[in-house]
Amino acid sequence: MVLFSKSVSALRGLRSSAVGYEVGSYLVRSCKTGGSLDHYGTSMYTTCAKLCEDPSKESSPSDMLIDSFGRLHTYLRISLTERCNLRCQYCMPAEGVELTPSSQLLSPNEIVSLANLFVTSGVNKIRLTGGEPTIRKDIEDICLQLSSLKGLKTLAMTTNGITLARKLPKLKEFGLNSINISLDTLVPAKFEFLTRRKGHEKVLESINAAIDLGYNPVKVVKYQGLQRIQDHPSETAKNYRIDGHHGTVSFITSMTEHFCAGCNRLRLLADGNFKVCLFGPSEVSLRDPLRAGAEEDELREIISSAVKRKKAAHAGMFDIAKTANRPMVHIGG
């Protein structure tokens, strides 16, 4: 997957921050200036936990988050809903997909309760996904509660931007400090073809709103003289810097050159299932024991067992194609 953005009027002003804009299979994101990035070897599983650990943390991470290959998982992606207001051709059929009944989805209190369990064990970054997370009516309250969790450093969201502009001021006020905005193309007609819906201008409006609110963008064009950045072990993209710009152009090669050795990601699906690998079919329910009154120690053991069963790497693309797995709209972006 190539990560790229073209210069548009909406992407104005270059400032450095930890915010990203995802453009379909292209991602635009900014990086913090100054500091240094860790050098790593992609085959060094045994050193991943040490490399991923943030020495500034007040307490040591829980063994619950460390798998049998020494990978420390500090990044939790939470899907808030299976619903979406687009019908992207690469994500779901035009008629949509069968949705989980609302009663079987996690409530706001359940989301926060499980998130707190992860954060107190060492997770310091949460990304909210979907479906489309902004269509949840309680998204602002969820952000407020999550951002209040002690130990959480980054609360991020991946959104298609259709309804983001009007909600973003409150979301920022309630602690959302990083955003990825998906945009498949800068051509409105192509946007309608790919998403089966109108809304190109709304996405650009959301990008403008993010800029106006201080979410610092990056301006990248097709450009010569790219320089490879030494990425953090948990980075999924191969990042390149352009002279004179704060931003990066990046390539995600999850199939041709996987980044499993540095994976620090876990997933909590909207129905409460816990998933340790995007491409693996294995899931375990956290909703059911939570609703049955399970104590924290019992939930930690369920999570720890699932993390310990995580494989060294996902299967190849041809084997993955033959593996029964849920559609992305169910798993979460």
Tab-separated table of C-alpha atoms in Angstrom:
chain	number	residue	atom	x	y	z
A	1	MET	CA	0.000	0.000	0.000
A	2	VAL	CA	1.355	3.414	-0.993
A	3	LEU	CA	0.807	6.340	1.338
A	4	PHE	CA	0.616	9.662	-0.448
A	5	SER	CA	-1.091	13.025	-0.606
A	6	LYS	CA	-1.350	15.604	-3.333
A	7	SER	CA	-1.273	19.337	-2.604
A	8	VAL	CA	-4.774	20.817	-2.330
A	9	SER	CA	-6.011	24.123	-0.994
A	10	ALA	CA	-7.390	22.344	2.055
A	11	LEU	CA	-3.936	21.159	3.033
A	12	ARG	CA	-2.502	24.535	3.868
A	13	GLY	CA	0.148	25.525	6.366
A	14	LEU	CA	2.945	23.223	7.417
A	15	ARG	CA	3.273	22.541	11.116
A	16	SER	CA	4.647	19.545	12.978
A	17	SER	CA	2.420	17.279	15.062
A	18	ALA	CA	1.311	13.698	15.561
A	19	VAL	CA	-1.742	13.854	13.325
A	20	GLY	CA	-2.373	12.004	10.081
A	21	TYR	CA	-4.699	12.139	7.111
A	22	GLU	CA	-5.306	8.882	5.322
A	23	VAL	CA	-6.080	9.232	1.644
A	24	GLY	CA	-7.656	5.944	0.651
A	25	SER	CA	-4.728	3.664	0.221
A	26	TYR	CA	-2.672	6.813	0.545
A	27	LEU	CA	-1.833	8.253	3.928
A	28	VAL	CA	-0.780	11.768	4.700
A	29	ARG	CA	0.532	12.405	8.120
A	30	SER	CA	2.814	14.788	9.909
A	31	CYS	CA	5.652	13.977	12.251
A	32	LYS	CA	7.130	15.769	15.211
A	33	THR	CA	10.235	17.763	14.453
A	34	GLY	CA	13.308	17.255	16.562
A	35	GLY	CA	14.281	14.207	18.589
A	36	SER	CA	15.548	10.927	17.210
A	37	LEU	CA	13.987	7.711	15.985
A	38	ASP	CA	15.082	4.244	17.002
A	39	HIS	CA	16.943	2.063	14.537
A	40	TYR	CA	15.808	-1.542	14.448
A	41	GLY	CA	16.079	-4.852	12.672
A	42	THR	CA	12.820	-6.353	11.392
A	43	SER	CA	13.730	-9.888	12.469
A	44	MET	CA	14.570	-9.072	16.099
A	45	TYR	CA	11.462	-10.277	17.923
A	46	THR	CA	13.256	-10.746	21.227
A	47	THR	CA	14.222	-7.067	21.502
A	48	CYS	CA	10.846	-5.630	20.531
A	49	ALA	CA	9.497	-5.328	24.061
A	50	LYS	CA	12.510	-3.312	25.161
A	51	LEU	CA	12.464	-1.122	22.051
A	52	CYS	CA	8.732	-0.439	22.255
A	53	GLU	CA	8.743	0.349	25.946
A	54	ASP	CA	8.512	4.015	26.815
A	55	PRO	CA	11.087	4.669	29.556
A	56	SER	CA	9.089	7.682	30.736
A	57	LYS	CA	6.164	5.524	31.857
A	58	GLU	CA	5.461	5.727	35.549
A	59	SER	CA	5.050	1.963	35.905
A	60	SER	CA	6.201	-1.127	34.079
A	61	PRO	CA	3.808	-2.600	31.491
A	62	SER	CA	1.862	-5.695	32.444
A	63	ASP	CA	2.892	-9.133	31.233
A	64	MET	CA	-0.650	-9.270	29.865
A	65	LEU	CA	0.493	-7.201	26.884
A	66	ILE	CA	3.649	-9.166	26.036
A	67	ASP	CA	3.367	-12.109	23.655
A	68	SER	CA	5.549	-15.201	23.415
A	69	PHE	CA	7.888	-13.407	21.000
A	70	GLY	CA	8.567	-10.527	23.375
A	71	ARG	CA	6.404	-7.998	21.538
A	72	LEU	CA	4.879	-5.387	23.840
A	73	HIS	CA	1.447	-4.198	22.736
A	74	THR	CA	0.837	-0.561	23.699
A	75	TYR	CA	-1.631	0.367	20.939
A	76	LEU	CA	-5.331	-0.572	21.063
A	77	ARG	CA	-7.718	0.000	18.170
A	78	ILE	CA	-11.358	0.121	19.258
A	79	SER	CA	-14.143	-0.235	16.697
A	80	LEU	CA	-17.151	1.773	17.892
A	81	THR	CA	-19.644	0.663	15.259
A	82	GLU	CA	-20.103	-1.587	12.238
A	83	ARG	CA	-22.221	1.042	10.496
A	84	CYS	CA	-20.890	3.382	7.825
A	85	ASN	CA	-22.332	6.215	5.749
A	86	LEU	CA	-20.301	5.201	2.682
A	87	ARG	CA	-20.315	1.994	0.636
A	88	CYS	CA	-16.703	1.834	-0.518
A	89	GLN	CA	-16.176	-0.863	-3.127
A	90	TYR	CA	-13.127	-2.300	-1.390
A	91	CYS	CA	-14.872	-2.491	2.004
A	92	MET	CA	-18.426	-3.710	1.540
A	93	PRO	CA	-20.996	-4.610	-1.121
A	94	ALA	CA	-23.384	-1.926	-2.361
A	95	GLU	CA	-26.246	-3.370	-0.316
A	96	GLY	CA	-24.149	-3.313	2.841
A	97	VAL	CA	-23.430	-6.207	5.210
A	98	GLU	CA	-25.358	-7.936	7.981
A	99	LEU	CA	-24.909	-5.900	11.133
A	100	THR	CA	-24.651	-7.090	14.709
A	101	PRO	CA	-27.787	-6.190	16.741
A	102	SER	CA	-27.291	-3.076	18.861
A	103	SER	CA	-27.842	-5.020	22.083
A	104	GLN	CA	-24.782	-7.119	21.273
A	105	LEU	CA	-22.508	-4.128	20.733
A	106	LEU	CA	-20.448	-2.661	23.550
A	107	SER	CA	-22.076	0.156	25.484
A	108	PRO	CA	-20.076	3.320	26.271
A	109	ASN	CA	-19.502	2.123	29.841
A	110	GLU	CA	-18.296	-1.259	28.613
A	111	ILE	CA	-15.941	0.387	26.113
A	112	VAL	CA	-14.429	2.603	28.789
A	113	SER	CA	-14.237	-0.234	31.301
A	114	LEU	CA	-12.304	-2.486	28.911
A	115	ALA	CA	-10.158	0.399	27.674
A	116	ASN	CA	-9.209	1.220	31.249
A	117	LEU	CA	-8.155	-2.390	31.751
A	118	PHE	CA	-5.764	-2.101	28.818
A	119	VAL	CA	-4.459	1.351	29.750
A	120	THR	CA	-3.710	0.373	33.349
A	121	SER	CA	-1.763	-2.568	31.914
A	122	GLY	CA	0.434	-0.411	29.669
A	123	VAL	CA	-1.532	0.643	26.560
A	124	ASN	CA	-0.781	4.334	25.912
A	125	LYS	CA	-2.481	4.851	22.533
A	126	ILE	CA	-6.076	4.195	21.523
A	127	ARG	CA	-7.461	4.680	18.030
A	128	LEU	CA	-11.222	4.789	17.485
A	129	THR	CA	-12.397	3.157	14.248
A	130	GLY	CA	-15.518	1.686	12.668
A	131	GLY	CA	-17.447	1.391	10.418
A	132	GLU	CA	-17.548	5.147	10.709
A	133	PRO	CA	-17.000	6.150	14.353
A	134	THR	CA	-18.493	9.645	14.038
A	135	ILE	CA	-21.975	8.295	13.343
A	136	ARG	CA	-22.222	7.106	16.959
A	137	LYS	CA	-24.398	9.644	18.773
A	138	ASP	CA	-22.344	9.213	21.945
A	139	ILE	CA	-18.940	9.666	20.293
A	140	GLU	CA	-18.207	12.894	22.196
A	141	ASP	CA	-18.919	11.339	25.589
A	142	ILE	CA	-16.823	8.279	24.726
A	143	CYS	CA	-13.893	10.522	23.802
A	144	LEU	CA	-14.252	12.501	27.025
A	145	GLN	CA	-14.175	9.378	29.176
A	146	LEU	CA	-11.337	7.724	27.279
A	147	SER	CA	-9.148	10.842	27.263
A	148	SER	CA	-9.513	10.990	31.037
A	149	LEU	CA	-7.889	7.578	31.534
A	150	LYS	CA	-4.657	7.999	33.462
A	151	GLY	CA	-1.720	6.789	31.390
A	152	LEU	CA	-3.318	7.288	27.968
A	153	LYS	CA	-1.111	9.570	25.881
A	154	THR	CA	-2.823	9.505	22.485
A	155	LEU	CA	-6.507	9.304	21.622
A	156	ALA	CA	-6.812	9.040	17.858
A	157	MET	CA	-9.566	8.421	15.343
A	158	THR	CA	-9.810	7.130	11.787
A	159	THR	CA	-12.776	8.669	9.964
A	160	ASN	CA	-14.063	9.135	6.435
A	161	GLY	CA	-14.694	12.803	7.219
A	162	ILE	CA	-18.297	12.943	5.996
A	163	THR	CA	-19.757	14.192	9.287
A	164	LEU	CA	-16.532	15.149	11.037
A	165	ALA	CA	-16.437	18.911	10.475
A	166	ARG	CA	-19.386	19.795	12.728
A	167	LYS	CA	-18.341	17.359	15.461
A	168	LEU	CA	-14.625	18.041	15.544
A	169	PRO	CA	-14.628	21.150	17.806
A	170	LYS	CA	-16.324	19.197	20.600
A	171	LEU	CA	-14.192	16.113	19.952
A	172	LYS	CA	-11.023	18.185	20.272
A	173	GLU	CA	-12.337	19.788	23.453
A	174	PHE	CA	-13.040	16.317	24.839
A	175	GLY	CA	-9.513	15.040	24.218
A	176	LEU	CA	-9.237	13.730	20.652
A	177	ASN	CA	-5.683	14.689	19.713
A	178	SER	CA	-4.929	12.754	16.505
A	179	ILE	CA	-6.960	12.181	13.338
A	180	ASN	CA	-6.709	10.101	10.171
A	181	ILE	CA	-9.119	11.224	7.449
A	182	SER	CA	-9.706	8.751	4.629
A	183	LEU	CA	-10.003	10.136	1.120
A	184	ASP	CA	-9.674	7.826	-1.871
A	185	THR	CA	-9.154	10.487	-4.502
A	186	LEU	CA	-9.051	14.239	-5.045
A	187	VAL	CA	-11.378	13.882	-8.056
A	188	PRO	CA	-15.069	14.185	-6.999
A	189	ALA	CA	-16.362	11.867	-9.761
A	190	LYS	CA	-13.881	9.168	-8.793
A	191	PHE	CA	-14.871	9.626	-5.159
A	192	GLU	CA	-18.510	8.872	-6.005
A	193	PHE	CA	-17.504	5.850	-8.056
A	194	LEU	CA	-15.316	4.372	-5.304
A	195	THR	CA	-17.582	5.152	-2.347
A	196	ARG	CA	-20.957	4.841	-4.114
A	197	ARG	CA	-21.943	8.041	-2.321
A	198	LYS	CA	-21.534	11.807	-2.627
A	199	GLY	CA	-19.498	13.681	-0.053
A	200	HIS	CA	-16.138	14.703	-1.520
A	201	GLU	CA	-16.608	18.338	-0.504
A	202	LYS	CA	-17.614	17.326	3.015
A	203	VAL	CA	-14.329	15.462	3.440
A	204	LEU	CA	-12.341	18.503	2.286
A	205	GLU	CA	-14.415	20.633	4.668
A	206	SER	CA	-13.425	18.298	7.499
A	207	ILE	CA	-9.757	18.567	6.558
A	208	ASN	CA	-10.103	22.363	6.642
A	209	ALA	CA	-11.833	22.150	10.008
A	210	ALA	CA	-8.993	20.022	11.393
A	211	ILE	CA	-6.446	22.562	10.176
A	212	ASP	CA	-8.394	25.502	11.633
A	213	LEU	CA	-8.616	23.736	14.995
A	214	GLY	CA	-4.881	23.216	15.134
A	215	TYR	CA	-4.584	19.623	13.948
A	216	ASN	CA	-1.376	20.155	12.048
A	217	PRO	CA	-1.441	18.755	8.468
A	218	VAL	CA	1.270	17.851	6.035
A	219	LYS	CA	1.566	18.939	2.428
A	220	VAL	CA	3.113	16.328	0.141
A	221	VAL	CA	3.344	16.295	-3.695
A	222	LYS	CA	4.960	13.747	-6.034
A	223	TYR	CA	8.387	14.811	-5.616
A	224	GLN	CA	11.967	13.783	-6.153
A	225	GLY	CA	14.602	13.523	-3.469
A	226	LEU	CA	12.780	11.374	-0.916
A	227	GLN	CA	14.913	10.346	2.064
A	228	ARG	CA	14.117	7.208	4.096
A	229	ILE	CA	13.445	7.758	7.800
A	230	GLN	CA	14.603	5.311	10.452
A	231	ASP	CA	11.186	4.271	11.731
A	232	HIS	CA	10.157	3.123	15.201
A	233	PRO	CA	9.933	-0.682	15.604
A	234	SER	CA	6.138	-0.565	15.856
A	235	GLU	CA	5.705	1.527	12.689
A	236	THR	CA	3.621	-0.129	9.968
A	237	ALA	CA	4.702	2.230	7.196
A	238	LYS	CA	8.039	2.827	5.525
A	239	ASN	CA	8.355	6.595	5.810
A	240	TYR	CA	10.250	9.037	3.626
A	241	ARG	CA	10.937	12.704	4.276
A	242	ILE	CA	10.940	15.475	1.684
A	243	ASP	CA	13.445	18.296	2.079
A	244	GLY	CA	11.785	21.508	3.194
A	245	HIS	CA	8.621	19.800	4.451
A	246	HIS	CA	7.536	18.499	7.841
A	247	GLY	CA	5.428	15.708	6.389
A	248	THR	CA	6.207	12.259	5.079
A	249	VAL	CA	5.197	10.072	2.171
A	250	SER	CA	4.859	6.475	3.242
A	251	PHE	CA	4.450	2.953	1.900
A	252	ILE	CA	2.649	0.154	3.718
A	253	THR	CA	3.917	-3.250	2.591
A	254	SER	CA	1.982	-5.573	4.885
A	255	MET	CA	2.052	-8.375	2.308
A	256	THR	CA	5.338	-8.025	0.402
A	257	GLU	CA	7.449	-6.990	3.414
A	258	HIS	CA	5.410	-7.494	6.570
A	259	PHE	CA	6.148	-5.615	9.800
A	260	CYS	CA	4.970	-8.332	12.179
A	261	ALA	CA	8.223	-8.322	14.157
A	262	GLY	CA	7.473	-4.863	15.516
A	263	CYS	CA	3.693	-5.175	15.809
A	264	ASN	CA	2.335	-3.487	18.934
A	265	ARG	CA	-1.361	-3.428	17.937
A	266	LEU	CA	-4.407	-5.089	19.434
A	267	ARG	CA	-8.059	-4.742	18.381
A	268	LEU	CA	-11.325	-4.546	20.280
A	269	LEU	CA	-14.258	-5.005	17.916
A	270	ALA	CA	-17.605	-3.255	18.247
A	271	ASP	CA	-19.262	-6.462	19.489
A	272	GLY	CA	-16.645	-6.871	22.211
A	273	ASN	CA	-14.537	-9.521	20.515
A	274	PHE	CA	-10.790	-9.212	21.044
A	275	LYS	CA	-8.485	-9.736	18.069
A	276	VAL	CA	-4.683	-9.861	18.213
A	277	CYS	CA	-4.001	-9.824	14.447
A	278	LEU	CA	-5.890	-8.069	11.659
A	279	PHE	CA	-5.265	-10.919	9.211
A	280	GLY	CA	-5.873	-13.764	11.659
A	281	PRO	CA	-9.355	-15.234	12.155
A	282	SER	CA	-8.934	-15.884	15.889
A	283	GLU	CA	-11.182	-13.857	18.223
A	284	VAL	CA	-12.223	-14.123	21.840
A	285	SER	CA	-15.164	-12.362	23.471
A	286	LEU	CA	-14.545	-9.873	26.270
A	287	ARG	CA	-18.159	-8.710	26.230
A	288	ASP	CA	-19.617	-11.995	27.437
A	289	PRO	CA	-17.444	-12.431	30.546
A	290	LEU	CA	-17.756	-8.709	31.297
A	291	ARG	CA	-21.556	-8.921	31.232
A	292	ALA	CA	-21.400	-12.123	33.275
A	293	GLY	CA	-19.697	-10.187	36.066
A	294	ALA	CA	-16.110	-11.319	35.534
A	295	GLU	CA	-13.539	-9.701	37.805
A	296	GLU	CA	-10.631	-7.716	36.339
A	297	ASP	CA	-8.161	-10.528	36.994
A	298	GLU	CA	-10.311	-12.937	34.991
A	299	LEU	CA	-10.530	-10.509	32.074
A	300	ARG	CA	-6.771	-9.925	32.222
A	301	GLU	CA	-6.194	-13.666	32.015
A	302	ILE	CA	-8.433	-13.956	28.932
A	303	ILE	CA	-6.583	-11.093	27.267
A	304	SER	CA	-3.166	-12.407	28.254
A	305	SER	CA	-3.922	-15.887	26.920
A	306	ALA	CA	-5.031	-14.450	23.574
A	307	VAL	CA	-1.936	-12.249	23.326
A	308	LYS	CA	0.332	-15.214	24.148
A	309	ARG	CA	-1.274	-17.177	21.297
A	310	LYS	CA	-0.404	-14.477	18.755
A	311	LYS	CA	1.686	-15.926	15.945
A	312	ALA	CA	5.091	-14.659	14.899
A	313	ALA	CA	3.694	-13.387	11.590
A	314	HIS	CA	0.510	-13.456	9.583
A	315	ALA	CA	0.098	-15.836	6.657
A	316	GLY	CA	0.931	-14.937	3.063
A	317	MET	CA	-1.620	-13.161	0.889
A	318	PHE	CA	-2.769	-16.325	-0.887
A	319	ASP	CA	-3.335	-18.196	2.373
A	320	ILE	CA	-5.088	-15.164	3.858
A	321	ALA	CA	-7.436	-15.091	0.872
A	322	LYS	CA	-8.526	-18.642	1.717
A	323	THR	CA	-8.914	-17.951	5.448
A	324	ALA	CA	-12.339	-17.289	6.941
A	325	ASN	CA	-12.227	-13.795	8.421
A	326	ARG	CA	-14.733	-11.023	9.026
A	327	PRO	CA	-15.067	-8.089	6.601
A	328	MET	CA	-13.134	-4.949	7.488
A	329	VAL	CA	-16.307	-3.044	8.325
A	330	HIS	CA	-16.834	-5.553	11.165
A	331	ILE	CA	-13.204	-5.696	12.280
A	332	GLY	CA	-12.604	-1.951	12.199
A	333	GLY	CA	-10.186	0.137	10.146
